[in-house]
PDB file of N, CA and C in Angstrom:
ATOM      1  N   MET A  14      99.554 -32.760  -3.177  1.00 50.00           N
ATOM      2  CA  MET A  14     100.148 -32.620  -1.882  1.00 50.00           C
ATOM      3  C   MET A  14     100.467 -31.232  -1.643  1.00 50.00           C
ATOM      4  N   SER A  15     100.163 -30.657  -0.185  1.00 55.00           N
ATOM      5  CA  SER A  15     100.406 -29.327   0.065  1.00 55.00           C
ATOM      6  C   SER A  15     102.064 -29.307   0.533  1.00 55.00           C
ATOM      7  N   ILE A  16     102.632 -28.231   0.432  1.00 60.00           N
ATOM      8  CA  ILE A  16     103.992 -28.161   0.794  1.00 60.00           C
ATOM      9  C   ILE A  16     104.183 -28.407   2.246  1.00 60.00           C
ATOM     10  N   ASP A  17     103.193 -28.061   3.071  1.00 68.00           N
ATOM     11  CA  ASP A  17     103.393 -28.537   4.551  1.00 68.00           C
ATOM     12  C   ASP A  17     103.306 -29.897   4.708  1.00 68.00           C
ATOM     13  N   SER A  18     102.594 -30.670   3.994  1.00 79.00           N
ATOM     14  CA  SER A  18     102.639 -32.100   4.329  1.00 79.00           C
ATOM     15  C   SER A  18     103.745 -33.013   3.630  1.00 79.00           C
ATOM     16  N   GLU A  19     104.394 -32.113   2.637  1.00 87.00           N
ATOM     17  CA  GLU A  19     105.475 -32.897   1.946  1.00 87.00           C
ATOM     18  C   GLU A  19     106.590 -33.503   2.953  1.00 87.00           C
ATOM     19  N   PRO A  20     106.991 -34.661   2.873  1.00 92.00           N
ATOM     20  CA  PRO A  20     107.979 -35.317   3.796  1.00 92.00           C
ATOM     21  C   PRO A  20     109.303 -34.833   3.266  1.00 92.00           C
ATOM     22  N   LEU A  21     110.081 -34.295   4.055  1.00 95.00           N
ATOM     23  CA  LEU A  21     111.494 -33.811   3.781  1.00 95.00           C
ATOM     24  C   LEU A  21     112.377 -34.628   4.675  1.00 95.00           C
ATOM     25  N   LEU A  22     113.600 -34.922   4.161  1.00 97.00           N
ATOM     26  CA  LEU A  22     114.562 -35.553   4.982  1.00 97.00           C
ATOM     27  C   LEU A  22     115.920 -35.007   4.820  1.00 97.00           C
ATOM     28  N   ARG A  23     116.508 -34.668   6.059  1.00 98.00           N
ATOM     29  CA  ARG A  23     117.789 -33.992   6.035  1.00 98.00           C
ATOM     30  C   ARG A  23     118.857 -35.037   5.630  1.00 98.00           C
ATOM     31  N   LEU A  24     119.438 -34.799   4.421  1.00 98.00           N
ATOM     32  CA  LEU A  24     120.399 -35.580   3.685  1.00 98.00           C
ATOM     33  C   LEU A  24     121.953 -35.412   4.272  1.00 98.00           C
ATOM     34  N   SER A  25     122.122 -34.167   4.636  1.00 98.00           N
ATOM     35  CA  SER A  25     123.429 -33.797   5.335  1.00 98.00           C
ATOM     36  C   SER A  25     123.227 -32.383   5.969  1.00 98.00           C
ATOM     37  N   ASN A  26     124.370 -31.811   6.406  1.00 96.00           N
ATOM     38  CA  ASN A  26     124.095 -30.545   6.979  1.00 96.00           C
ATOM     39  C   ASN A  26     124.036 -29.327   6.134  1.00 96.00           C
ATOM     40  N   LYS A  27     124.056 -29.672   4.759  1.00 97.00           N
ATOM     41  CA  LYS A  27     123.788 -28.667   3.657  1.00 97.00           C
ATOM     42  C   LYS A  27     122.647 -29.028   2.798  1.00 97.00           C
ATOM     43  N   GLU A  28     122.036 -30.245   2.969  1.00 98.00           N
ATOM     44  CA  GLU A  28     121.103 -30.662   1.914  1.00 98.00           C
ATOM     45  C   GLU A  28     119.751 -31.274   2.515  1.00 98.00           C
ATOM     46  N   VAL A  29     118.639 -30.999   1.959  1.00 98.00           N
ATOM     47  CA  VAL A  29     117.451 -31.636   2.246  1.00 98.00           C
ATOM     48  C   VAL A  29     116.786 -32.269   1.090  1.00 98.00           C
ATOM     49  N   GLY A  30     116.188 -33.316   1.178  1.00 98.00           N
ATOM     50  CA  GLY A  30     115.524 -33.903  -0.015  1.00 98.00           C
ATOM     51  C   GLY A  30     114.002 -34.134   0.209  1.00 98.00           C
ATOM     52  N   GLY A  31     113.291 -33.938  -0.731  1.00 97.00           N
ATOM     53  CA  GLY A  31     111.792 -34.109  -0.676  1.00 97.00           C
ATOM     54  C   GLY A  31     111.337 -34.896  -1.898  1.00 97.00           C
ATOM     55  N   PRO A  32     110.091 -35.027  -2.078  1.00 96.00           N
ATOM     56  CA  PRO A  32     109.624 -35.969  -3.060  1.00 96.00           C
ATOM     57  C   PRO A  32     109.780 -35.334  -4.482  1.00 96.00           C
ATOM     58  N   GLY A  33     110.857 -35.674  -5.181  1.00 96.00           N
ATOM     59  CA  GLY A  33     111.251 -35.241  -6.380  1.00 96.00           C
ATOM     60  C   GLY A  33     112.126 -33.981  -6.491  1.00 96.00           C
ATOM     61  N   PHE A  34     112.610 -33.476  -5.365  1.00 98.00           N
ATOM     62  CA  PHE A  34     113.467 -32.336  -5.309  1.00 98.00           C
ATOM     63  C   PHE A  34     114.425 -32.317  -4.281  1.00 98.00           C
ATOM     64  N   THR A  35     115.514 -31.508  -4.332  1.00 99.00           N
ATOM     65  CA  THR A  35     116.419 -31.344  -3.268  1.00 99.00           C
ATOM     66  C   THR A  35     116.779 -29.861  -3.105  1.00 99.00           C
ATOM     67  N   VAL A  36     117.046 -29.379  -2.037  1.00 99.00           N
ATOM     68  CA  VAL A  36     117.572 -28.147  -1.608  1.00 99.00           C
ATOM     69  C   VAL A  36     118.942 -28.340  -1.092  1.00 99.00           C
ATOM     70  N   ARG A  37     120.000 -27.602  -1.537  1.00 98.00           N
ATOM     71  CA  ARG A  37     121.251 -27.725  -1.077  1.00 98.00           C
ATOM     72  C   ARG A  37     121.743 -26.203  -0.800  1.00 98.00           C
ATOM     73  N   VAL A  38     122.564 -26.139   0.173  1.00 97.00           N
ATOM     74  CA  VAL A  38     123.208 -24.840   0.498  1.00 97.00           C
ATOM     75  C   VAL A  38     124.799 -25.030   0.315  1.00 97.00           C
ATOM     76  N   PRO A  39     125.203 -24.721  -0.904  1.00 96.00           N
ATOM     77  CA  PRO A  39     126.588 -24.984  -1.224  1.00 96.00           C
ATOM     78  C   PRO A  39     127.660 -23.971  -0.698  1.00 96.00           C
ATOM     79  N   SER A  40     127.119 -22.728  -0.438  1.00 93.00           N
ATOM     80  CA  SER A  40     127.888 -21.684   0.094  1.00 93.00           C
ATOM     81  C   SER A  40     127.164 -20.625   0.961  1.00 93.00           C
ATOM     82  N   ILE A  41     127.878 -19.695   1.457  1.00 91.00           N
ATOM     83  CA  ILE A  41     127.151 -18.720   2.397  1.00 91.00           C
ATOM     84  C   ILE A  41     126.361 -17.815   1.457  1.00 91.00           C
ATOM     85  N   HIS A  42     126.507 -17.911   0.251  1.00 96.00           N
ATOM     86  CA  HIS A  42     125.988 -16.871  -0.738  1.00 96.00           C
ATOM     87  C   HIS A  42     124.800 -17.353  -1.598  1.00 96.00           C
ATOM     88  N   GLU A  43     124.587 -18.705  -1.624  1.00 97.00           N
ATOM     89  CA  GLU A  43     123.502 -19.137  -2.479  1.00 97.00           C
ATOM     90  C   GLU A  43     122.905 -20.505  -1.981  1.00 97.00           C
ATOM     91  N   ALA A  44     121.675 -20.638  -2.399  1.00 98.00           N
ATOM     92  CA  ALA A  44     121.004 -22.060  -2.216  1.00 98.00           C
ATOM     93  C   ALA A  44     120.581 -22.390  -3.595  1.00 98.00           C
ATOM     94  N   GLU A  45     120.637 -23.812  -3.626  1.00 98.00           N
ATOM     95  CA  GLU A  45     120.244 -24.441  -4.868  1.00 98.00           C
ATOM     96  C   GLU A  45     119.045 -25.292  -4.695  1.00 98.00           C
ATOM     97  N   TYR A  46     118.180 -25.131  -5.690  1.00 99.00           N
ATOM     98  CA  TYR A  46     116.976 -26.096  -5.773  1.00 99.00           C
ATOM     99  C   TYR A  46     116.982 -26.862  -7.011  1.00 99.00           C
ATOM    100  N   ARG A  47     116.979 -28.277  -6.774  1.00 99.00           N
ATOM    101  CA  ARG A  47     117.084 -29.178  -7.930  1.00 99.00           C
ATOM    102  C   ARG A  47     115.866 -29.958  -7.939  1.00 99.00           C
ATOM    103  N   GLU A  48     115.296 -30.043  -9.130  1.00 98.00           N
ATOM    104  CA  GLU A  48     114.004 -30.723  -9.488  1.00 98.00           C
ATOM    105  C   GLU A  48     114.366 -31.562 -10.726  1.00 98.00           C
ATOM    106  N   GLY A  49     114.626 -32.991 -10.750  1.00 96.00           N
ATOM    107  CA  GLY A  49     115.022 -33.593 -11.730  1.00 96.00           C
ATOM    108  C   GLY A  49     116.346 -33.175 -12.295  1.00 96.00           C
ATOM    109  N   ASP A  50     116.290 -32.760 -13.620  1.00 97.00           N
ATOM    110  CA  ASP A  50     117.555 -32.224 -14.132  1.00 97.00           C
ATOM    111  C   ASP A  50     117.551 -30.717 -14.238  1.00 97.00           C
ATOM    112  N   ARG A  51     116.574 -30.056 -13.654  1.00 98.00           N
ATOM    113  CA  ARG A  51     116.505 -28.571 -13.641  1.00 98.00           C
ATOM    114  C   ARG A  51     117.036 -28.089 -12.165  1.00 98.00           C
ATOM    115  N   VAL A  52     117.787 -26.999 -12.474  1.00 98.00           N
ATOM    116  CA  VAL A  52     118.283 -26.357 -11.241  1.00 98.00           C
ATOM    117  C   VAL A  52     118.025 -24.966 -11.262  1.00 98.00           C
ATOM    118  N   ALA A  53     117.650 -24.421 -10.096  1.00 98.00           N
ATOM    119  CA  ALA A  53     117.658 -22.970  -9.938  1.00 98.00           C
ATOM    120  C   ALA A  53     118.256 -22.535  -8.748  1.00 98.00           C
ATOM    121  N   THR A  54     118.964 -21.368  -8.719  1.00 98.00           N
ATOM    122  CA  THR A  54     119.748 -20.884  -7.631  1.00 98.00           C
ATOM    123  C   THR A  54     119.104 -19.535  -6.987  1.00 98.00           C
ATOM    124  N   ILE A  55     119.352 -19.345  -5.911  1.00 98.00           N
ATOM    125  CA  ILE A  55     118.869 -18.010  -5.133  1.00 98.00           C
ATOM    126  C   ILE A  55     119.958 -17.550  -4.275  1.00 98.00           C
ATOM    127  N   GLU A  56     119.971 -16.257  -4.074  1.00 98.00           N
ATOM    128  CA  GLU A  56     121.023 -15.676  -3.386  1.00 98.00           C
ATOM    129  C   GLU A  56     120.548 -15.613  -1.839  1.00 98.00           C
ATOM    130  N   ILE A  57     121.486 -15.826  -0.893  1.00 97.00           N
ATOM    131  CA  ILE A  57     121.269 -15.885   0.313  1.00 97.00           C
ATOM    132  C   ILE A  57     122.347 -15.028   1.096  1.00 97.00           C
ATOM    133  N   GLU A  58     122.184 -14.570   2.334  1.00 94.00           N
ATOM    134  CA  GLU A  58     123.195 -13.919   3.028  1.00 94.00           C
ATOM    135  C   GLU A  58     122.978 -14.060   4.518  1.00 94.00           C
ATOM    136  N   GLY A  59     123.883 -14.299   5.256  1.00 87.00           N
ATOM    137  CA  GLY A  59     123.818 -14.312   6.705  1.00 87.00           C
ATOM    138  C   GLY A  59     124.034 -12.937   7.431  1.00 87.00           C
ATOM    139  N   GLY A  60     123.122 -12.769   8.350  1.00 76.00           N
ATOM    140  CA  GLY A  60     123.327 -11.404   9.050  1.00 76.00           C
ATOM    141  C   GLY A  60     123.260 -11.882  10.473  1.00 76.00           C
ATOM    142  N   THR A  61     123.538 -10.932  11.409  1.00 73.00           N
ATOM    143  CA  THR A  61     123.390 -11.179  12.809  1.00 73.00           C
ATOM    144  C   THR A  61     122.045 -10.882  13.365  1.00 73.00           C
ATOM    145  N   GLY A  62     121.373 -11.681  14.093  1.00 70.00           N
ATOM    146  CA  GLY A  62     120.120 -11.326  14.721  1.00 70.00           C
ATOM    147  C   GLY A  62     120.174 -10.628  15.960  1.00 70.00           C
ATOM    148  N   GLU A  63     119.222 -10.370  16.655  1.00 73.00           N
ATOM    149  CA  GLU A  63     119.159  -9.482  17.906  1.00 73.00           C
ATOM    150  C   GLU A  63     119.916 -10.245  19.056  1.00 73.00           C
ATOM    151  N   LEU A  64     119.857 -11.605  19.013  1.00 74.00           N
ATOM    152  CA  LEU A  64     120.697 -12.339  20.199  1.00 74.00           C
ATOM    153  C   LEU A  64     121.985 -12.616  19.597  1.00 74.00           C
ATOM    154  N   GLY A  65     122.495 -12.084  18.660  1.00 71.00           N
ATOM    155  CA  GLY A  65     123.825 -12.463  18.097  1.00 71.00           C
ATOM    156  C   GLY A  65     123.973 -13.850  17.334  1.00 71.00           C
ATOM    157  N   ASP A  66     122.763 -14.308  17.127  1.00 76.00           N
ATOM    158  CA  ASP A  66     122.608 -15.550  16.219  1.00 76.00           C
ATOM    159  C   ASP A  66     122.654 -15.188  14.720  1.00 76.00           C
ATOM    160  N   VAL A  67     122.808 -16.113  13.836  1.00 75.00           N
ATOM    161  CA  VAL A  67     122.921 -15.910  12.448  1.00 75.00           C
ATOM    162  C   VAL A  67     121.437 -15.917  12.006  1.00 75.00           C
ATOM    163  N   ASN A  68     120.979 -14.885  11.159  1.00 88.00           N
ATOM    164  CA  ASN A  68     119.575 -14.911  10.529  1.00 88.00           C
ATOM    165  C   ASN A  68     119.996 -14.691   9.135  1.00 88.00           C
ATOM    166  N   TRP A  69     119.638 -15.803   8.394  1.00 92.00           N
ATOM    167  CA  TRP A  69     119.843 -15.804   6.948  1.00 92.00           C
ATOM    168  C   TRP A  69     118.798 -14.938   6.188  1.00 92.00           C
ATOM    169  N   LEU A  70     119.138 -14.278   5.343  1.00 94.00           N
ATOM    170  CA  LEU A  70     118.147 -13.553   4.441  1.00 94.00           C
ATOM    171  C   LEU A  70     118.269 -14.372   3.110  1.00 94.00           C
ATOM    172  N   VAL A  71     117.004 -14.577   2.583  1.00 97.00           N
ATOM    173  CA  VAL A  71     116.774 -15.367   1.272  1.00 97.00           C
ATOM    174  C   VAL A  71     116.149 -14.328   0.353  1.00 97.00           C
ATOM    175  N   TYR A  72     116.830 -13.922  -0.728  1.00 98.00           N
ATOM    176  CA  TYR A  72     116.525 -12.917  -1.588  1.00 98.00           C
ATOM    177  C   TYR A  72     115.712 -13.484  -2.664  1.00 98.00           C
ATOM    178  N   SER A  73     114.305 -13.417  -2.464  1.00 98.00           N
ATOM    179  CA  SER A  73     113.359 -13.979  -3.389  1.00 98.00           C
ATOM    180  C   SER A  73     113.492 -13.510  -4.754  1.00 98.00           C
ATOM    181  N   GLU A  74     113.850 -12.167  -4.943  1.00 97.00           N
ATOM    182  CA  GLU A  74     113.830 -11.508  -6.360  1.00 97.00           C
ATOM    183  C   GLU A  74     115.150 -12.258  -7.165  1.00 97.00           C
ATOM    184  N   THR A  75     116.033 -12.801  -6.582  1.00 98.00           N
ATOM    185  CA  THR A  75     117.054 -13.361  -7.275  1.00 98.00           C
ATOM    186  C   THR A  75     116.673 -14.845  -7.936  1.00 98.00           C
ATOM    187  N   LEU A  76     115.478 -15.285  -7.626  1.00 98.00           N
ATOM    188  CA  LEU A  76     115.004 -16.556  -8.122  1.00 98.00           C
ATOM    189  C   LEU A  76     114.257 -16.232  -9.416  1.00 98.00           C
ATOM    190  N   LYS A  77     114.991 -16.187 -10.471  1.00 95.00           N
ATOM    191  CA  LYS A  77     114.428 -15.745 -11.785  1.00 95.00           C
ATOM    192  C   LYS A  77     114.229 -16.811 -12.800  1.00 95.00           C
ATOM    193  N   SER A  78     114.919 -17.898 -12.974  1.00 96.00           N
ATOM    194  CA  SER A  78     114.904 -18.886 -13.803  1.00 96.00           C
ATOM    195  C   SER A  78     115.612 -20.131 -13.603  1.00 96.00           C
ATOM    196  N   TRP A  79     115.423 -21.148 -14.477  1.00 98.00           N
ATOM    197  CA  TRP A  79     116.122 -22.367 -14.196  1.00 98.00           C
ATOM    198  C   TRP A  79     117.498 -22.057 -14.941  1.00 98.00           C
ATOM    199  N   ARG A  80     118.445 -22.739 -14.376  1.00 97.00           N
ATOM    200  CA  ARG A  80     119.950 -22.719 -15.070  1.00 97.00           C
ATOM    201  C   ARG A  80     119.884 -23.416 -16.318  1.00 97.00           C
ATOM    202  N   ALA A  81     120.860 -23.027 -17.228  1.00 97.00           N
ATOM    203  CA  ALA A  81     121.062 -23.749 -18.517  1.00 97.00           C
ATOM    204  C   ALA A  81     121.211 -25.309 -18.227  1.00 97.00           C
ATOM    205  N   PRO A  82     120.752 -26.050 -19.050  1.00 97.00           N
ATOM    206  CA  PRO A  82     120.185 -25.855 -20.375  1.00 97.00           C
ATOM    207  C   PRO A  82     118.630 -25.587 -20.455  1.00 97.00           C
ATOM    208  N   HIS A  83     118.084 -25.310 -19.223  1.00 97.00           N
ATOM    209  CA  HIS A  83     116.636 -25.129 -19.226  1.00 97.00           C
ATOM    210  C   HIS A  83     116.278 -23.584 -18.965  1.00 97.00           C
ATOM    211  N   ASP A  84     117.205 -22.651 -19.177  1.00 95.00           N
ATOM    212  CA  ASP A  84     116.975 -21.304 -18.830  1.00 95.00           C
ATOM    213  C   ASP A  84     115.864 -20.659 -19.838  1.00 95.00           C
ATOM    214  N   MET A  85     115.573 -21.356 -21.000  1.00 95.00           N
ATOM    215  CA  MET A  85     114.552 -20.764 -21.782  1.00 95.00           C
ATOM    216  C   MET A  85     113.037 -21.122 -21.304  1.00 95.00           C
ATOM    217  N   GLU A  86     112.948 -22.112 -20.275  1.00 94.00           N
ATOM    218  CA  GLU A  86     111.672 -22.480 -19.868  1.00 94.00           C
ATOM    219  C   GLU A  86     111.190 -21.460 -18.815  1.00 94.00           C
ATOM    220  N   GLU A  87     109.912 -21.259 -18.955  1.00 91.00           N
ATOM    221  CA  GLU A  87     109.365 -20.102 -18.009  1.00 91.00           C
ATOM    222  C   GLU A  87     109.330 -20.748 -16.559  1.00 91.00           C
ATOM    223  N   LEU A  88     109.654 -19.972 -15.696  1.00 94.00           N
ATOM    224  CA  LEU A  88     109.536 -20.197 -14.225  1.00 94.00           C
ATOM    225  C   LEU A  88     108.220 -19.353 -13.799  1.00 94.00           C
ATOM    226  N   SER A  89     107.115 -20.074 -13.776  1.00 96.00           N
ATOM    227  CA  SER A  89     105.861 -19.289 -13.523  1.00 96.00           C
ATOM    228  C   SER A  89     105.842 -18.735 -12.075  1.00 96.00           C
ATOM    229  N   ALA A  90     104.934 -17.882 -11.781  1.00 96.00           N
ATOM    230  CA  ALA A  90     104.755 -17.386 -10.415  1.00 96.00           C
ATOM    231  C   ALA A  90     104.445 -18.300  -9.458  1.00 96.00           C
ATOM    232  N   ARG A  91     103.568 -19.254  -9.864  1.00 97.00           N
ATOM    233  CA  ARG A  91     103.204 -20.365  -9.067  1.00 97.00           C
ATOM    234  C   ARG A  91     104.286 -21.336  -8.678  1.00 97.00           C
ATOM    235  N   LYS A  92     105.072 -21.662  -9.769  1.00 97.00           N
ATOM    236  CA  LYS A  92     106.309 -22.502  -9.534  1.00 97.00           C
ATOM    237  C   LYS A  92     107.337 -21.781  -8.505  1.00 97.00           C
ATOM    238  N   ARG A  93     107.549 -20.601  -8.892  1.00 98.00           N
ATOM    239  CA  ARG A  93     108.408 -19.769  -8.088  1.00 98.00           C
ATOM    240  C   ARG A  93     108.006 -19.667  -6.642  1.00 98.00           C
ATOM    241  N   GLU A  94     106.810 -19.513  -6.388  1.00 97.00           N
ATOM    242  CA  GLU A  94     106.395 -19.626  -5.028  1.00 97.00           C
ATOM    243  C   GLU A  94     106.491 -20.965  -4.167  1.00 97.00           C
ATOM    244  N   GLN A  95     106.170 -22.019  -5.178  1.00 97.00           N
ATOM    245  CA  GLN A  95     106.419 -23.392  -4.563  1.00 97.00           C
ATOM    246  C   GLN A  95     107.937 -23.552  -4.224  1.00 97.00           C
ATOM    247  N   ILE A  96     108.909 -23.047  -5.028  1.00 98.00           N
ATOM    248  CA  ILE A  96     110.105 -23.223  -4.735  1.00 98.00           C
ATOM    249  C   ILE A  96     110.617 -22.492  -3.476  1.00 98.00           C
ATOM    250  N   LEU A  97     110.190 -21.255  -3.351  1.00 98.00           N
ATOM    251  CA  LEU A  97     110.461 -20.532  -2.210  1.00 98.00           C
ATOM    252  C   LEU A  97     109.940 -21.109  -0.900  1.00 98.00           C
ATOM    253  N   GLN A  98     108.819 -21.650  -0.995  1.00 97.00           N
ATOM    254  CA  GLN A  98     108.237 -22.466   0.143  1.00 97.00           C
ATOM    255  C   GLN A  98     109.038 -23.611   0.506  1.00 97.00           C
ATOM    256  N   ARG A  99     109.555 -24.316  -0.457  1.00 97.00           N
ATOM    257  CA  ARG A  99     110.297 -25.563  -0.242  1.00 97.00           C
ATOM    258  C   ARG A  99     111.596 -25.038   0.188  1.00 97.00           C
ATOM    259  N   ILE A 100     112.302 -24.131  -0.223  1.00 98.00           N
ATOM    260  CA  ILE A 100     113.576 -23.562   0.270  1.00 98.00           C
ATOM    261  C   ILE A 100     113.523 -23.201   1.719  1.00 98.00           C
ATOM    262  N   SER A 101     112.327 -22.430   2.045  1.00 97.00           N
ATOM    263  CA  SER A 101     112.067 -22.108   3.424  1.00 97.00           C
ATOM    264  C   SER A 101     111.879 -23.202   4.439  1.00 97.00           C
ATOM    265  N   LYS A 102     111.201 -24.194   3.949  1.00 97.00           N
ATOM    266  CA  LYS A 102     111.031 -25.474   4.773  1.00 97.00           C
ATOM    267  C   LYS A 102     112.245 -26.101   4.917  1.00 97.00           C
ATOM    268  N   ALA A 103     113.133 -26.275   3.857  1.00 97.00           N
ATOM    269  CA  ALA A 103     114.439 -26.862   4.030  1.00 97.00           C
ATOM    270  C   ALA A 103     115.341 -26.135   4.958  1.00 97.00           C
ATOM    271  N   PHE A 104     115.287 -24.848   4.870  1.00 97.00           N
ATOM    272  CA  PHE A 104     116.145 -24.062   5.860  1.00 97.00           C
ATOM    273  C   PHE A 104     115.688 -24.329   7.306  1.00 97.00           C
ATOM    274  N   ARG A 105     114.346 -24.566   7.471  1.00 96.00           N
ATOM    275  CA  ARG A 105     113.901 -24.866   8.936  1.00 96.00           C
ATOM    276  C   ARG A 105     114.525 -26.117   9.346  1.00 96.00           C
ATOM    277  N   ILE A 106     114.463 -27.143   8.581  1.00 96.00           N
ATOM    278  CA  ILE A 106     115.022 -28.429   8.790  1.00 96.00           C
ATOM    279  C   ILE A 106     116.634 -28.431   9.014  1.00 96.00           C
ATOM    280  N   LEU A 107     117.147 -27.543   8.429  1.00 95.00           N
ATOM    281  CA  LEU A 107     118.687 -27.483   8.649  1.00 95.00           C
ATOM    282  C   LEU A 107     118.907 -26.539   9.639  1.00 95.00           C
ATOM    283  N   ASP A 108     117.940 -26.001  10.359  1.00 93.00           N
ATOM    284  CA  ASP A 108     118.080 -25.123  11.581  1.00 93.00           C
ATOM    285  C   ASP A 108     118.723 -23.825  11.055  1.00 93.00           C
ATOM    286  N   LEU A 109     118.342 -23.266   9.937  1.00 93.00           N
ATOM    287  CA  LEU A 109     118.800 -22.041   9.480  1.00 93.00           C
ATOM    288  C   LEU A 109     117.783 -20.878   9.681  1.00 93.00           C
ATOM    289  N   THR A 110     117.871 -20.259  10.829  1.00 90.00           N
ATOM    290  CA  THR A 110     116.921 -19.119  10.981  1.00 90.00           C
ATOM    291  C   THR A 110     117.029 -18.286   9.753  1.00 90.00           C
ATOM    292  N   HIS A 111     115.828 -17.855   9.185  1.00 92.00           N
ATOM    293  CA  HIS A 111     115.823 -17.185   7.901  1.00 92.00           C
ATOM    294  C   HIS A 111     114.656 -16.208   7.859  1.00 92.00           C
ATOM    295  N   GLU A 112     114.763 -15.462   6.738  1.00 91.00           N
ATOM    296  CA  GLU A 112     113.530 -14.577   6.389  1.00 91.00           C
ATOM    297  C   GLU A 112     113.696 -14.430   4.868  1.00 91.00           C
ATOM    298  N   VAL A 113     112.616 -14.702   4.249  1.00 94.00           N
ATOM    299  CA  VAL A 113     112.473 -14.530   2.819  1.00 94.00           C
ATOM    300  C   VAL A 113     112.115 -13.122   2.433  1.00 94.00           C
ATOM    301  N   VAL A 114     113.021 -12.264   1.779  1.00 93.00           N
ATOM    302  CA  VAL A 114     112.795 -10.995   1.477  1.00 93.00           C
ATOM    303  C   VAL A 114     112.835 -10.627  -0.003  1.00 93.00           C
TER     304      VAL A 114
END
């Protein structure tokens, strides 16, 4: 199933769920991707857009590995890209204007 056709559901104003994963925004500084018992975090930051609206920056380079106890498992480039796409789609569902940088 392609990322674009994955059904996602807004679970709260901070969380989106998809088939086998969730994306949660617990703070203004990070987003959390959970797949089963594996969790990865990525740094985010809110900035002001041209119209005074908040435009979130999602720092792709900060998505490096799963958190412990799975931190020794490789996060392949393909998996990393899938996670970034899912986070981006979740941000759209949460109405969080953003840019992955």
